[in-house]
Coordinates of C-alpha atoms in Angstrom, one line a residue:
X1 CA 155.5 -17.2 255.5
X2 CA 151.9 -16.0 254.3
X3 CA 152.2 -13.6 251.3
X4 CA 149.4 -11.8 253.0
X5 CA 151.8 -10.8 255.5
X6 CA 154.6 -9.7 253.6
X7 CA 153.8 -8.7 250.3
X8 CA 153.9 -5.1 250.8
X9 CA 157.6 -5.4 251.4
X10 CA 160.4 -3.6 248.8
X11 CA 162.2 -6.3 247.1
X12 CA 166.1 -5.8 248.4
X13 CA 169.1 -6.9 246.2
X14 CA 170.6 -10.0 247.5
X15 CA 174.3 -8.2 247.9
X16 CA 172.1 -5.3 249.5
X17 CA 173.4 -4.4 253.4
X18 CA 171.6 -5.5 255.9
X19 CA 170.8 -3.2 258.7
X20 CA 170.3 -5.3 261.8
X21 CA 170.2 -2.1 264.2
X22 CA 165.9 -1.5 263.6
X23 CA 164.2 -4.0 265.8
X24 CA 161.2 -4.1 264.0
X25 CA 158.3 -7.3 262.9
X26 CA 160.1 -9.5 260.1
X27 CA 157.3 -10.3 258.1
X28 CA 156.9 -6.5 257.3
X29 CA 154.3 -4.7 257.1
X30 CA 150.5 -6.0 256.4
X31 CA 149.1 -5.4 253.0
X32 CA 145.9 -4.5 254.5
X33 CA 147.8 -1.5 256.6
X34 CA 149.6 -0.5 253.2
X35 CA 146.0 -0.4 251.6
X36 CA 144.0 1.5 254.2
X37 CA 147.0 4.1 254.6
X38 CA 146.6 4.4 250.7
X39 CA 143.2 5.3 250.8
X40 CA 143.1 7.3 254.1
X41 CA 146.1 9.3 252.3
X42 CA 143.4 10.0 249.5
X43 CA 141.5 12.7 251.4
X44 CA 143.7 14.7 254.0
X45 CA 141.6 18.3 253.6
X46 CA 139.9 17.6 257.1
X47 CA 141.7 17.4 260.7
X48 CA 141.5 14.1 262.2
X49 CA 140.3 12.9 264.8
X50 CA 142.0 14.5 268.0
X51 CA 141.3 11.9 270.5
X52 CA 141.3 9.1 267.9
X53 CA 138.0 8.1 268.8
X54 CA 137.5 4.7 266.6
X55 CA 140.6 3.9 267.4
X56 CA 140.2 4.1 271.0
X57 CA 137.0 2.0 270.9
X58 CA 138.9 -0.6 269.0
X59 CA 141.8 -0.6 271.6
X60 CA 139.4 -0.6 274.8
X61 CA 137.6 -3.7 272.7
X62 CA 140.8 -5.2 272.4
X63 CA 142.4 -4.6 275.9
X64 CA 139.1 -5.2 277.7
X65 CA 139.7 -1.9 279.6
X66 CA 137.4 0.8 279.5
X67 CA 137.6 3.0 276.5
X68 CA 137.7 6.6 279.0
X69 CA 141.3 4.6 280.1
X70 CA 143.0 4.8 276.5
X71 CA 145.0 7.6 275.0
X72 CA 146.2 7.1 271.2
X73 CA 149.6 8.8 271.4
X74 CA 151.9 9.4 268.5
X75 CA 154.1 6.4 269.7
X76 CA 155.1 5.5 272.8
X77 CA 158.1 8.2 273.1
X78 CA 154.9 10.5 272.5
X79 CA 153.1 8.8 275.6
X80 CA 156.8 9.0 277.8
X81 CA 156.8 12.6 277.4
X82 CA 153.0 13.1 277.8
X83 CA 153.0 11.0 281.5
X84 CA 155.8 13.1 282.6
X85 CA 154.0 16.3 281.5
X86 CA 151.0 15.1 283.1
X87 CA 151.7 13.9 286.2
X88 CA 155.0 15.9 286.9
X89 CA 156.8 13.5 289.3
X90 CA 159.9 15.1 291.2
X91 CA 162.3 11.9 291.5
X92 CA 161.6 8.8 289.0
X93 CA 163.5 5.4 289.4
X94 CA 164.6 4.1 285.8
X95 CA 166.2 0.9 285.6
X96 CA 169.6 1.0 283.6
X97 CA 170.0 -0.1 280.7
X98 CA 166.8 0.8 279.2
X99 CA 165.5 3.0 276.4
X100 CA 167.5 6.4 276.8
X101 CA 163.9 7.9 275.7
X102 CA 162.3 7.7 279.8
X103 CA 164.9 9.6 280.7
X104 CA 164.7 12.6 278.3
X105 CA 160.9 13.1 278.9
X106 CA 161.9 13.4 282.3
X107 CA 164.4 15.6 281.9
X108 CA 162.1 17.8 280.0
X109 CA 160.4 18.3 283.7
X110 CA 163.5 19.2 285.4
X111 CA 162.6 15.2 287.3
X112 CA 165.5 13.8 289.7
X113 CA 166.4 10.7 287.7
X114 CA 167.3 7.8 290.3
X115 CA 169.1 4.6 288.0
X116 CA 168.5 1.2 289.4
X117 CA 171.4 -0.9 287.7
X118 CA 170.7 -4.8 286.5
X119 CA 173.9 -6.6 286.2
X120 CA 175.1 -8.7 283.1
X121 CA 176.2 -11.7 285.4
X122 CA 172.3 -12.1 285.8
X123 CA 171.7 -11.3 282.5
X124 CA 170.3 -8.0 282.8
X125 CA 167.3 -9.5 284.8
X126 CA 164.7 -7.6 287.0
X127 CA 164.7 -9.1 290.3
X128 CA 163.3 -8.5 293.7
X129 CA 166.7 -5.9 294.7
X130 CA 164.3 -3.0 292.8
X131 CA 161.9 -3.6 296.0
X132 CA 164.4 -1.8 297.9
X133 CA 164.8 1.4 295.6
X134 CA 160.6 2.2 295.9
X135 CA 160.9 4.8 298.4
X136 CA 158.5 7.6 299.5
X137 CA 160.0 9.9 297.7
X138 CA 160.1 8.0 294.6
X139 CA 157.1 9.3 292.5
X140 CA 157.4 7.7 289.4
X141 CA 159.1 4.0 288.3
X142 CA 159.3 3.4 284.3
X143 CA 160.0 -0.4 283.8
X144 CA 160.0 -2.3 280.4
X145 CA 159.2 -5.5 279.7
X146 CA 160.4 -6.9 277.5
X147 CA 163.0 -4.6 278.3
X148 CA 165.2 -2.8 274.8
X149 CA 167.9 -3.5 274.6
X150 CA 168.0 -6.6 277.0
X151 CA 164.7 -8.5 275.6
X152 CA 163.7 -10.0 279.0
X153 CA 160.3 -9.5 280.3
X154 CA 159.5 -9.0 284.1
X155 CA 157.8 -12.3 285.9
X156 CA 154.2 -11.5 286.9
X157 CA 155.3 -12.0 290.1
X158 CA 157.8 -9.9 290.8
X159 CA 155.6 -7.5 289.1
X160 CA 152.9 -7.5 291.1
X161 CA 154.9 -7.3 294.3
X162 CA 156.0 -3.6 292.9
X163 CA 153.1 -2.7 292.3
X164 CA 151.8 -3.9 295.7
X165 CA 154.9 -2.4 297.0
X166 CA 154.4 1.2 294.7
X167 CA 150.8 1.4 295.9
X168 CA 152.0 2.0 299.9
X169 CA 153.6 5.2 298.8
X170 CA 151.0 6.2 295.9
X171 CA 154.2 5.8 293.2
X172 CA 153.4 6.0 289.6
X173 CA 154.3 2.7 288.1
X174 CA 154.8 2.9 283.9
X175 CA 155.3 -0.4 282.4
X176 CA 156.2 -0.2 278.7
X177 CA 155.1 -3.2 276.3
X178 CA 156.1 -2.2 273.0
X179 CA 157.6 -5.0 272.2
X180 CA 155.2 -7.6 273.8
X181 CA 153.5 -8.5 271.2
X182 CA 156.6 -10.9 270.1
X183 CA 156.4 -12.9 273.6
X184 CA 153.7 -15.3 274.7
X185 CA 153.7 -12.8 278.2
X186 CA 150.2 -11.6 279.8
X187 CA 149.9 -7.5 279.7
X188 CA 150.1 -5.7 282.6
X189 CA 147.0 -4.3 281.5
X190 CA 145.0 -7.2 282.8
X191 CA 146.5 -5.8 286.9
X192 CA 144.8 -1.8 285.8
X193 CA 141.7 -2.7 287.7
X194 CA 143.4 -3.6 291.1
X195 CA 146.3 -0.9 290.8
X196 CA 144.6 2.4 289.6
X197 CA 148.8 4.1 290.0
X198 CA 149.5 1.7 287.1
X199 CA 150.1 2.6 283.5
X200 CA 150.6 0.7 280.3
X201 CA 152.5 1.7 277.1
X202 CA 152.3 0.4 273.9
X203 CA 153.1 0.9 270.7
X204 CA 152.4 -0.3 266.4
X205 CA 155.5 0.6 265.7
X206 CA 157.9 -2.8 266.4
X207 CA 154.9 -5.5 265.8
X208 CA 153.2 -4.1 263.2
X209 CA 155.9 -2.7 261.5
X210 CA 154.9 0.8 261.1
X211 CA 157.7 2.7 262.4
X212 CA 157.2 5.3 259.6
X213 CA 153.6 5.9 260.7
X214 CA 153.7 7.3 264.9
X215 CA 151.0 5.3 266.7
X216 CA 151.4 4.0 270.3
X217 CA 148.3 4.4 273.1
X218 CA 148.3 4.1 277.3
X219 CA 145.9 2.2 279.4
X220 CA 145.2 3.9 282.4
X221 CA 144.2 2.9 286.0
X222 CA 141.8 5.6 285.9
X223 CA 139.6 7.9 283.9
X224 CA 141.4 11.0 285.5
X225 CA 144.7 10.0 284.8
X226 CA 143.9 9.3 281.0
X227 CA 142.4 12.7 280.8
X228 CA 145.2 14.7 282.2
X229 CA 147.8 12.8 279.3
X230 CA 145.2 13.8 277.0
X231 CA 145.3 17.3 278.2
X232 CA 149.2 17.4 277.8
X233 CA 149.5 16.2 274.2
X234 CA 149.6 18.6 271.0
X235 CA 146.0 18.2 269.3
X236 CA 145.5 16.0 265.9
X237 CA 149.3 14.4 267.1
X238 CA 148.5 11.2 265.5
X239 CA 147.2 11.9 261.9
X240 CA 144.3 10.4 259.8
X241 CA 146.4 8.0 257.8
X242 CA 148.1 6.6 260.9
X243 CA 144.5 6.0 262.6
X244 CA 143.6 4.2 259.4
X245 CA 146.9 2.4 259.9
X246 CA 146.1 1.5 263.4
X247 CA 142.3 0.4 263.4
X248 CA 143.8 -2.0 260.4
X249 CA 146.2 -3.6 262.7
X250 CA 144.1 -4.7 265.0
X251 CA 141.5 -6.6 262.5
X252 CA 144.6 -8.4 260.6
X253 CA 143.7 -12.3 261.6
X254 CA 146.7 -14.4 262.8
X255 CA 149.3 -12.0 262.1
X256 CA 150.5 -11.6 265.4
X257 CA 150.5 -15.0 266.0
X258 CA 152.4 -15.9 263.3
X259 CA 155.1 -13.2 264.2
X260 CA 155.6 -14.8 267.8
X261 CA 156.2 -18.4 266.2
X262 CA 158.4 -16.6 263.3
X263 CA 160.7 -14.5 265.9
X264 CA 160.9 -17.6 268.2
X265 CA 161.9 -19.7 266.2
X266 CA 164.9 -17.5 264.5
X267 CA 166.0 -15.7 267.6
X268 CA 166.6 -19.1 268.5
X269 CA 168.9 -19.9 265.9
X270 CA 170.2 -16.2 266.1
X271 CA 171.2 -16.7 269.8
X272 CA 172.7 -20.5 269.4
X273 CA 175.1 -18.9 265.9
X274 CA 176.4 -16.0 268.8
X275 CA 177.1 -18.5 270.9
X276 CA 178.7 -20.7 269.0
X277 CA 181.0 -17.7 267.6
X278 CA 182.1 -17.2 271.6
X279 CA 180.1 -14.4 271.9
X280 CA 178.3 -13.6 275.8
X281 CA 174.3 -13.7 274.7
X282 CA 171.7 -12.7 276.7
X283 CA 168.6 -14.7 276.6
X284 CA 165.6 -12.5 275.0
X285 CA 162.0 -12.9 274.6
X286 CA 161.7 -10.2 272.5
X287 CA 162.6 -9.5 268.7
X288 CA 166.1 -8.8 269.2
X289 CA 169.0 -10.0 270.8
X290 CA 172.1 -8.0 273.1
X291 CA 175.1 -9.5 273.4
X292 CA 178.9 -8.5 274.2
X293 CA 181.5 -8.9 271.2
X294 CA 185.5 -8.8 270.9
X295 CA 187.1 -5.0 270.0
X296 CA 186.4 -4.4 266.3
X297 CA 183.7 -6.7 266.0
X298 CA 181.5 -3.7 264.8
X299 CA 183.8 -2.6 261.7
X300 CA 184.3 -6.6 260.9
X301 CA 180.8 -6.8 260.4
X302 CA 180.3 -3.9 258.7
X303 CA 183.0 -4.7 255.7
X304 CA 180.3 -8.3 255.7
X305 CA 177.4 -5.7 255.0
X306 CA 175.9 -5.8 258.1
X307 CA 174.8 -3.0 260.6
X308 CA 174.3 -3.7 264.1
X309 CA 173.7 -1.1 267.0
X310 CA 176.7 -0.6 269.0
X311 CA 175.0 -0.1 273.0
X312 CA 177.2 2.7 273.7
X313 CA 174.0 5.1 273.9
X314 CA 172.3 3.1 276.7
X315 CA 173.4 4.0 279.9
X316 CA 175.2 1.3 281.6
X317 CA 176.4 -0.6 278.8
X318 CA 179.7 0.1 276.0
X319 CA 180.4 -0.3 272.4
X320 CA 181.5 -4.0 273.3
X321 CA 177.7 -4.8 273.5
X322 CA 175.5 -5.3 270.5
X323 CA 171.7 -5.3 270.3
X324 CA 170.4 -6.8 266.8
X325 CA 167.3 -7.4 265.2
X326 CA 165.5 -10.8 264.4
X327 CA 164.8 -11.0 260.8
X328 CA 163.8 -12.8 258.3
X329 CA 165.2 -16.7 258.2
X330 CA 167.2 -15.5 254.7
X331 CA 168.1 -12.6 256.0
X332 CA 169.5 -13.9 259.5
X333 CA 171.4 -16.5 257.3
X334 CA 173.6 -13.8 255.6
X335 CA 174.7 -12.4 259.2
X336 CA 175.0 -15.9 260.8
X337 CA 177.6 -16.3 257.3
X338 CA 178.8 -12.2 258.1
X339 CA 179.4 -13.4 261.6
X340 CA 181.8 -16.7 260.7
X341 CA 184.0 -14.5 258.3
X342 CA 184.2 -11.7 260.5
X343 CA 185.1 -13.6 263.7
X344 CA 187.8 -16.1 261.7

C-alpha cells in the first residue's frame, strides 16, 4: 500500500476494536485531501461558493457530461431529498432492501412508497421481474448499484431495458453509484444523453473516504432538471473546506485504481473466511459484504472486539443478516481470527 495513500490515517492500538459497520475506502483518506482541507480551513470569513462552481467544472470534465447537468450536493442523502423536493413524484418504486435513506426523502413529500422485494435465494439480485412493477402511475424508481447493503451492481442490460421501459411512461429513474467507484462497472452516466428521465448519484464519501466532510453531486439528463434540484437545496450546503476536499479528490493519480485492486482482492478473502465459517454470503462487488449468521453471532463478535451492522434497519432483512466493511488486509485478519473464536 502507497504511503501517499494512507498516511493521513490515526495510528489505532493493535487491541483497539474494530468497527466493521462504516463501509468506507481502506486505504483512508488521501494526504492531499487532508492538506487542501487544512488550508481551505485557513480562511472561512467568506461564503462559499453556492453552486460549487470549480467543482462542478471538474465533475462535468470528469463525467464527460455537460457542466449545466451537475449539482454538488452535501452528499448523496442531500441529493435523495433534493430530487424528491424537486420533482415531487406521487408513487415511487424502491427496491427492498436498500438504503432506508430513499425512503425518508420521500416520505418528506408525503410520496406513496411502492417496495419491489429481491429475494435472498437469488442473492438479492435485480432481475428482469422489476419490468413488471414500472407502471403509469409509477413516477419515480430509485435503484442502486452497487446496491448497500447487498453489494451487487445492476447488468447494463437489464438496466437499459428500465430505462427503455421507464421512458414509455415519462418515469423518473435515480440510480445511485456511491459506492461504484470500488467495481470495475461503467456509470450510468454514460446512458444521460439517450434517457433525459435519468439521474445519477454519487457521492466522496465511501471512496474517498471523507465521510466527515458532506460532498456527493447528480448528473442530470437535462439542464432543467439540474436547475430545479438546485433550486430546492439550502444555499452554501456544501462548505468551502469540503469543495477544497472534493476538487482534491478528483486530481489524486491512481488512487482509485488502487482501491478497486485493494477491496477485490480482500473481499475476496473476506467472503471465502464467511464461508468457510458456514455462514450464507452474498456475492458483492462493492466494499462490503451481507451475509446471514447463527442467533448471537453479533454479541460473540463483539466480546472479539468487533462491530458489525446488524440489517435489522433495512427493510426486508433481520438481525440474522450482517453487512461489514472491507478493510485493510491487517485489519480483516483480526475479524477473520474474531470470526473462528466466536463461531467455535
Amino acid at each position: 500500500m502507497s504511503k501517499r495513500f494512507n498516511s493521513a490515517a490515526t495510528a489505532r492500538p493493535a487491541d483497539a476494536p474494530l468497527d466493521y459497520s462504516a463501509i468506507l475506502n481502506p486505504l483512508g483518506t488521501p494526504v492531499q485531501i487532508v492538506r487542501a482541507v487544512k488550508v481551505a480551513a485557513a480562511d472561512v470569513s467568506d461564503y462559499p461558493d453556492a453552486r460549487c462552481a470549480k467543482v462542478v467544472e471538474a465533475l462535468a470534465a470528469q463525467e464527460d457530461v455537460p457542466a449545466d447537468q451537475v449539482v454538488v450536493t452535501a452528499g448523496a442523502t442531500d441529493a435523495f431529498i433534493r430530487i424528491a423536493a424537486a420533482l415531487r413524484p406521487h408513487k415511487a418504486l424502491i427496491c427492498t432492501p436498500s438504503y432506508v435513506g430513499y425512503e425518508r426523502g420521500l416520505r418528506q413529500i408525503h410520496a406513496k412508497v411502492v417496495h419491489h422485494s429481491l429475494v435472498a435465494r437469488e442473492d438479492f439480485a435485480v432481475t428482469d421481474r422489476i419490468l413488471d412493477y414500472i407502471e403509469p402511475d409509477i413516477d419515480m424508481m430509485i435503484l442502486s448499484s452497487p446496491n448497500n447493503p447487498t453489494g451487487r451492481v445492476i447488468p447494463r442490460e437489464l438496466l437499459c431495458k428500465v430505462l427503455r421501459t421507464a421512458s414509455r411512461w415519462g418515469t423518473w429513474v435515480v440510480v445511485d453509484e456511491s459506492f461504484i467507484q470500488f467495481t470495475q462497472e461503467h456509470s450510468a452516466a454514460t446512458l444521460l444523453d439517450r434517457y433525459p428521465q435519468l439521474i445519477v448519484v454519487k457521492s466522496f464519501t465511501a471512496p474517498f473516504a471523507m465521510a466527515g466532510l458532506r460532498v456527493g453531486w447528480c448528473l442530470c439528463g437535462t439542464r432543467d432538471v439540474a436547475d430545479r434540484i438546485q433550486e430546492v437545496g439550502m444555499p452554501w450546503v456544501v462548505s468551502a473546506p469540503a469543495q477544497a476536499a472534493a476538487l482534491a479528490a478528483l486530481d489524486v493519480p491512481g488512487y482509485l485504481d488502487l482501491t478497486r485492486d485493494y477491496v477485490t482482492e480482500e473481499r475476496e478473502r473476506l467472503q471465502a473466511a464467511l464461508k468457510k465459517a458456514g455462514m450464507l454470503v452474498i456475492p458483492s462487488d462493492a466494499n462490503f459484504v451481507l451475509f446471514q449468521g447463527p442467533a448471537g453471532l453479533y454479541e460473540r463478535m463483539l466480546g472479539q472486539g468487533v462491530r458489525m451492522h446488524p440489517c435489522d434497519d433495512y427493510r426486508g432483512l433481520d438481525a440474522s443478516w450482517f453487512r461489514v466493511a472491507v478493510r485493510t488486509a491487517e485489519d480483516n485478519g483480526r475479524f477473520i481470527a474474531a470470526l473462528g473464536k466466536a463461531t467455535k
